[in-house]
């Protein structure tokens, strides 16, 4: 076995086909045992529920090489649980959580030569997903489903240093109260595409979505949760039923409390108060935390005092501690690191 001949430092975030993927089919009320296959295409009915009514959910996590040469992934049990919650909300069968984690193991092992080496900054991004596969024309849930896991190597998120980004307050909403904002469904992303293309067109990196009901509270961006830092180093994250519960954000809150001794608070965050925070970051698997330097509210700029030119000190410490735990330099809490090989 030899690592693939890939320029790990320069691959960016794009799809690269790997050797194997895991597929399991749900039919007649049961999942089959599943298998690793080589075919990277999906063949389904032209009337498949996913194609007509967007019945699809997904997850995202990373495998990477630690300093001592192990290939590991980070808290896959939480992805398994979150996918089960997503499935329930879209009337899809749950893929058993232990089998989900086993499928991750199988896929990473079968593509071990695509796991970037330690120190390259690159990782193997893993994408579990599930969709309604049989023909459905009258609106109802599918009766047959496919669960798949593929992986693709991705480059370092921050190439050539981390620059704080500028985001804008969006006039579009991401999620309705009592809607689907709290689950990882493709439909939440379909409707965010126009908002992100529009934001990019106007020179902004991301959208800050406010709560749809009152437009007074901070929710999240299209794909990452917010963390704010107060003047006295308290970590504050918005609480709302329509935010997707980021595993990175939940882990960072634990790191802040248990490793850095910081006070943490999950509560409603009013847009009016964000100027009082001194640092702001966006949390997600891809970047861990990206610093936000400025929020643009229809032309009015709100800067975060300690993080407008470079990543602020508290966000930097949080980021270094979590990546240190992930890479094996710092002892992880029980169960956070899943060793694959
Ligand atoms: C996936 C996702 C996140 C980040 O979650 P992680 O588990 O940290 O990767 C945040 N917001 C939305 C809307 C997402 O889909």
PDB file of C-alpha atoms in Angstrom, residues 149-311:
ATOM      1  CA  UNK A 149     -20.838   6.924   2.419  1.00  0.00           C
ATOM      2  CA  UNK A 150     -18.119   8.232   0.136  1.00  0.00           C
ATOM      3  CA  UNK A 151     -14.971  10.145   0.917  1.00  0.00           C
ATOM      4  CA  UNK A 152     -12.752  12.635  -0.861  1.00  0.00           C
ATOM      5  CA  UNK A 153      -9.445  14.188   0.148  1.00  0.00           C
ATOM      6  CA  UNK A 154      -9.654  17.926   0.767  1.00  0.00           C
ATOM      7  CA  UNK A 155      -6.922  20.498   1.146  1.00  0.00           C
ATOM      8  CA  UNK A 156      -6.171  22.731   4.115  1.00  0.00           C
ATOM      9  CA  UNK A 157      -9.045  25.132   4.704  1.00  0.00           C
ATOM     10  CA  UNK A 158      -6.800  28.093   5.406  1.00  0.00           C
ATOM     11  CA  UNK A 159      -4.040  28.397   2.868  1.00  0.00           C
ATOM     12  CA  UNK A 160      -1.453  31.060   3.553  1.00  0.00           C
ATOM     13  CA  UNK A 161      -2.777  32.223   6.902  1.00  0.00           C
ATOM     14  CA  UNK A 162      -6.167  32.985   8.328  1.00  0.00           C
ATOM     15  CA  UNK A 163      -7.768  36.316   7.474  1.00  0.00           C
ATOM     16  CA  UNK A 164     -10.950  37.357   9.273  1.00  0.00           C
ATOM     17  CA  UNK A 165     -13.909  37.316   6.915  1.00  0.00           C
ATOM     18  CA  UNK A 166     -16.658  39.863   6.350  1.00  0.00           C
ATOM     19  CA  UNK A 167     -20.238  38.689   6.406  1.00  0.00           C
ATOM     20  CA  UNK A 168     -23.493  40.459   5.732  1.00  0.00           C
ATOM     21  CA  UNK A 169     -26.863  40.349   7.387  1.00  0.00           C
ATOM     22  CA  UNK A 170     -29.086  38.462   4.962  1.00  0.00           C
ATOM     23  CA  UNK A 171     -32.509  39.632   3.866  1.00  0.00           C
ATOM     24  CA  UNK A 172     -33.321  36.000   3.102  1.00  0.00           C
ATOM     25  CA  UNK A 173     -34.260  33.590   5.882  1.00  0.00           C
ATOM     26  CA  UNK A 174     -32.571  30.233   6.364  1.00  0.00           C
ATOM     27  CA  UNK A 175     -35.056  28.378   8.517  1.00  0.00           C
ATOM     28  CA  UNK A 176     -38.611  28.852   9.723  1.00  0.00           C
ATOM     29  CA  UNK A 177     -39.626  28.436  13.361  1.00  0.00           C
ATOM     30  CA  UNK A 178     -40.747  24.801  13.710  1.00  0.00           C
ATOM     31  CA  UNK A 179     -39.208  24.106  10.276  1.00  0.00           C
ATOM     32  CA  UNK A 180     -36.149  22.045   9.338  1.00  0.00           C
ATOM     33  CA  UNK A 181     -33.261  24.318  10.326  1.00  0.00           C
ATOM     34  CA  UNK A 182     -32.129  21.905  13.052  1.00  0.00           C
ATOM     35  CA  UNK A 183     -31.593  18.946  10.715  1.00  0.00           C
ATOM     36  CA  UNK A 184     -28.950  18.402   8.057  1.00  0.00           C
ATOM     37  CA  UNK A 185     -31.152  18.244   4.984  1.00  0.00           C
ATOM     38  CA  UNK A 186     -30.258  19.077   1.405  1.00  0.00           C
ATOM     39  CA  UNK A 187     -33.353  21.247   1.183  1.00  0.00           C
ATOM     40  CA  UNK A 188     -31.837  23.767   3.653  1.00  0.00           C
ATOM     41  CA  UNK A 189     -28.923  24.172   1.296  1.00  0.00           C
ATOM     42  CA  UNK A 190     -30.953  24.382  -1.923  1.00  0.00           C
ATOM     43  CA  UNK A 191     -32.697  27.486  -0.669  1.00  0.00           C
ATOM     44  CA  UNK A 192     -29.483  29.060   0.609  1.00  0.00           C
ATOM     45  CA  UNK A 193     -27.773  28.962  -2.798  1.00  0.00           C
ATOM     46  CA  UNK A 194     -29.342  32.145  -4.099  1.00  0.00           C
ATOM     47  CA  UNK A 195     -28.459  34.007  -0.888  1.00  0.00           C
ATOM     48  CA  UNK A 196     -24.819  32.914  -0.978  1.00  0.00           C
ATOM     49  CA  UNK A 197     -24.347  33.650  -4.686  1.00  0.00           C
ATOM     50  CA  UNK A 198     -25.857  37.072  -4.081  1.00  0.00           C
ATOM     51  CA  UNK A 199     -23.614  37.669  -1.034  1.00  0.00           C
ATOM     52  CA  UNK A 200     -20.492  36.677  -2.980  1.00  0.00           C
ATOM     53  CA  UNK A 201     -21.581  38.910  -5.862  1.00  0.00           C
ATOM     54  CA  UNK A 202     -21.636  41.822  -3.433  1.00  0.00           C
ATOM     55  CA  UNK A 203     -18.224  41.002  -2.029  1.00  0.00           C
ATOM     56  CA  UNK A 204     -19.232  39.246   1.204  1.00  0.00           C
ATOM     57  CA  UNK A 205     -17.924  35.880   2.344  1.00  0.00           C
ATOM     58  CA  UNK A 206     -21.046  34.597   4.085  1.00  0.00           C
ATOM     59  CA  UNK A 207     -24.589  35.424   5.187  1.00  0.00           C
ATOM     60  CA  UNK A 208     -25.584  35.984   8.781  1.00  0.00           C
ATOM     61  CA  UNK A 209     -29.148  34.740   9.101  1.00  0.00           C
ATOM     62  CA  UNK A 210     -31.467  36.194  11.704  1.00  0.00           C
ATOM     63  CA  UNK A 211     -34.463  34.397  13.191  1.00  0.00           C
ATOM     64  CA  UNK A 212     -37.252  34.383  10.635  1.00  0.00           C
ATOM     65  CA  UNK A 213     -40.057  35.278  13.063  1.00  0.00           C
ATOM     66  CA  UNK A 214     -38.707  38.518  14.532  1.00  0.00           C
ATOM     67  CA  UNK A 215     -35.461  39.231  12.660  1.00  0.00           C
ATOM     68  CA  UNK A 216     -33.923  40.425  15.888  1.00  0.00           C
ATOM     69  CA  UNK A 217     -31.864  37.376  16.902  1.00  0.00           C
ATOM     70  CA  UNK A 218     -28.708  35.832  15.446  1.00  0.00           C
ATOM     71  CA  UNK A 219     -29.094  32.301  14.101  1.00  0.00           C
ATOM     72  CA  UNK A 220     -26.168  31.012  12.014  1.00  0.00           C
ATOM     73  CA  UNK A 221     -24.661  31.197   8.531  1.00  0.00           C
ATOM     74  CA  UNK A 222     -25.531  28.803   5.716  1.00  0.00           C
ATOM     75  CA  UNK A 223     -23.252  26.119   7.115  1.00  0.00           C
ATOM     76  CA  UNK A 224     -21.642  27.153  10.391  1.00  0.00           C
ATOM     77  CA  UNK A 225     -22.668  28.132  13.941  1.00  0.00           C
ATOM     78  CA  UNK A 226     -21.568  31.342  15.664  1.00  0.00           C
ATOM     79  CA  UNK A 227     -19.377  31.745  18.730  1.00  0.00           C
ATOM     80  CA  UNK A 228     -18.925  35.177  20.272  1.00  0.00           C
ATOM     81  CA  UNK A 229     -16.452  36.306  22.905  1.00  0.00           C
ATOM     82  CA  UNK A 230     -17.333  38.992  25.462  1.00  0.00           C
ATOM     83  CA  UNK A 231     -14.888  41.589  26.838  1.00  0.00           C
ATOM     84  CA  UNK A 232     -14.397  39.438  29.940  1.00  0.00           C
ATOM     85  CA  UNK A 233     -13.687  36.309  27.861  1.00  0.00           C
ATOM     86  CA  UNK A 234     -17.033  34.597  28.182  1.00  0.00           C
ATOM     87  CA  UNK A 235     -18.004  32.402  25.218  1.00  0.00           C
ATOM     88  CA  UNK A 236     -21.549  32.967  23.989  1.00  0.00           C
ATOM     89  CA  UNK A 237     -23.350  30.932  21.339  1.00  0.00           C
ATOM     90  CA  UNK A 238     -26.892  31.516  20.055  1.00  0.00           C
ATOM     91  CA  UNK A 239     -29.627  29.200  21.272  1.00  0.00           C
ATOM     92  CA  UNK A 240     -32.509  28.492  18.906  1.00  0.00           C
ATOM     93  CA  UNK A 241     -34.556  25.524  17.760  1.00  0.00           C
ATOM     94  CA  UNK A 242     -33.844  26.364  14.136  1.00  0.00           C
ATOM     95  CA  UNK A 243     -30.028  26.193  14.343  1.00  0.00           C
ATOM     96  CA  UNK A 244     -28.227  23.054  13.178  1.00  0.00           C
ATOM     97  CA  UNK A 245     -26.431  21.632  16.233  1.00  0.00           C
ATOM     98  CA  UNK A 246     -22.805  21.806  15.079  1.00  0.00           C
ATOM     99  CA  UNK A 247     -20.571  19.104  16.537  1.00  0.00           C
ATOM    100  CA  UNK A 248     -17.599  21.467  16.271  1.00  0.00           C
ATOM    101  CA  UNK A 249     -19.454  24.160  18.209  1.00  0.00           C
ATOM    102  CA  UNK A 250     -20.535  21.713  20.922  1.00  0.00           C
ATOM    103  CA  UNK A 251     -16.941  20.451  21.187  1.00  0.00           C
ATOM    104  CA  UNK A 252     -15.530  23.989  21.355  1.00  0.00           C
ATOM    105  CA  UNK A 253     -17.914  24.870  24.199  1.00  0.00           C
ATOM    106  CA  UNK A 254     -16.581  21.871  26.151  1.00  0.00           C
ATOM    107  CA  UNK A 255     -12.993  22.857  25.333  1.00  0.00           C
ATOM    108  CA  UNK A 256     -13.652  26.430  26.475  1.00  0.00           C
ATOM    109  CA  UNK A 257     -15.106  25.273  29.779  1.00  0.00           C
ATOM    110  CA  UNK A 258     -12.983  22.227  30.663  1.00  0.00           C
ATOM    111  CA  UNK A 259      -9.627  23.020  29.045  1.00  0.00           C
ATOM    112  CA  UNK A 260      -9.462  26.810  29.101  1.00  0.00           C
ATOM    113  CA  UNK A 261     -11.537  27.473  32.205  1.00  0.00           C
ATOM    114  CA  UNK A 262     -13.758  29.967  30.403  1.00  0.00           C
ATOM    115  CA  UNK A 263     -17.371  30.658  31.196  1.00  0.00           C
ATOM    116  CA  UNK A 264     -19.716  29.487  28.429  1.00  0.00           C
ATOM    117  CA  UNK A 265     -23.288  30.433  27.714  1.00  0.00           C
ATOM    118  CA  UNK A 266     -25.844  29.202  25.188  1.00  0.00           C
ATOM    119  CA  UNK A 267     -28.613  31.780  25.005  1.00  0.00           C
ATOM    120  CA  UNK A 268     -30.585  33.963  22.641  1.00  0.00           C
ATOM    121  CA  UNK A 269     -28.242  36.507  21.077  1.00  0.00           C
ATOM    122  CA  UNK A 270     -29.875  39.703  19.884  1.00  0.00           C
ATOM    123  CA  UNK A 271     -28.467  41.302  16.778  1.00  0.00           C
ATOM    124  CA  UNK A 272     -28.454  44.650  18.602  1.00  0.00           C
ATOM    125  CA  UNK A 273     -25.844  43.435  21.070  1.00  0.00           C
ATOM    126  CA  UNK A 274     -23.244  41.938  18.721  1.00  0.00           C
ATOM    127  CA  UNK A 275     -21.218  45.165  18.690  1.00  0.00           C
ATOM    128  CA  UNK A 276     -20.481  44.477  22.376  1.00  0.00           C
ATOM    129  CA  UNK A 277     -18.606  41.264  21.555  1.00  0.00           C
ATOM    130  CA  UNK A 278     -14.867  41.505  20.948  1.00  0.00           C
ATOM    131  CA  UNK A 279     -14.378  38.364  18.831  1.00  0.00           C
ATOM    132  CA  UNK A 280     -16.587  36.285  16.563  1.00  0.00           C
ATOM    133  CA  UNK A 281     -16.040  32.923  14.911  1.00  0.00           C
ATOM    134  CA  UNK A 282     -17.871  30.474  12.667  1.00  0.00           C
ATOM    135  CA  UNK A 283     -17.707  26.800  13.659  1.00  0.00           C
ATOM    136  CA  UNK A 284     -17.951  23.772  11.442  1.00  0.00           C
ATOM    137  CA  UNK A 285     -16.075  20.625  10.492  1.00  0.00           C
ATOM    138  CA  UNK A 286     -14.409  22.160   7.437  1.00  0.00           C
ATOM    139  CA  UNK A 287     -12.626  25.089   9.115  1.00  0.00           C
ATOM    140  CA  UNK A 288     -12.991  24.281  12.852  1.00  0.00           C
ATOM    141  CA  UNK A 289     -13.326  28.060  13.482  1.00  0.00           C
ATOM    142  CA  UNK A 290     -13.059  30.849  10.957  1.00  0.00           C
ATOM    143  CA  UNK A 291     -12.739  34.297  12.451  1.00  0.00           C
ATOM    144  CA  UNK A 292     -15.277  36.962  11.496  1.00  0.00           C
ATOM    145  CA  UNK A 293     -13.848  40.477  11.495  1.00  0.00           C
ATOM    146  CA  UNK A 294     -16.868  42.473  10.405  1.00  0.00           C
ATOM    147  CA  UNK A 295     -20.627  42.148  10.024  1.00  0.00           C
ATOM    148  CA  UNK A 296     -22.192  44.413   7.423  1.00  0.00           C
ATOM    149  CA  UNK A 297     -25.779  45.390   8.200  1.00  0.00           C
ATOM    150  CA  UNK A 298     -27.070  47.049   5.038  1.00  0.00           C
ATOM    151  CA  UNK A 299     -24.016  49.280   4.788  1.00  0.00           C
ATOM    152  CA  UNK A 300     -23.437  49.733   8.511  1.00  0.00           C
ATOM    153  CA  UNK A 301     -20.241  47.974   9.556  1.00  0.00           C
ATOM    154  CA  UNK A 302     -19.882  46.314  12.933  1.00  0.00           C
ATOM    155  CA  UNK A 303     -16.295  45.354  13.793  1.00  0.00           C
ATOM    156  CA  UNK A 304     -15.113  42.936  16.463  1.00  0.00           C
ATOM    157  CA  UNK A 305     -12.491  44.875  18.367  1.00  0.00           C
ATOM    158  CA  UNK A 306      -9.984  42.072  19.036  1.00  0.00           C
ATOM    159  CA  UNK A 307     -10.472  40.210  15.773  1.00  0.00           C
ATOM    160  CA  UNK A 308     -10.848  42.671  12.913  1.00  0.00           C
ATOM    161  CA  UNK A 309      -7.346  42.436  11.421  1.00  0.00           C
ATOM    162  CA  UNK A 310      -6.336  38.971  12.514  1.00  0.00           C
ATOM    163  CA  UNK A 311      -7.824  36.062  14.411  1.00  0.00           C
TER     164      UNK A 311
END
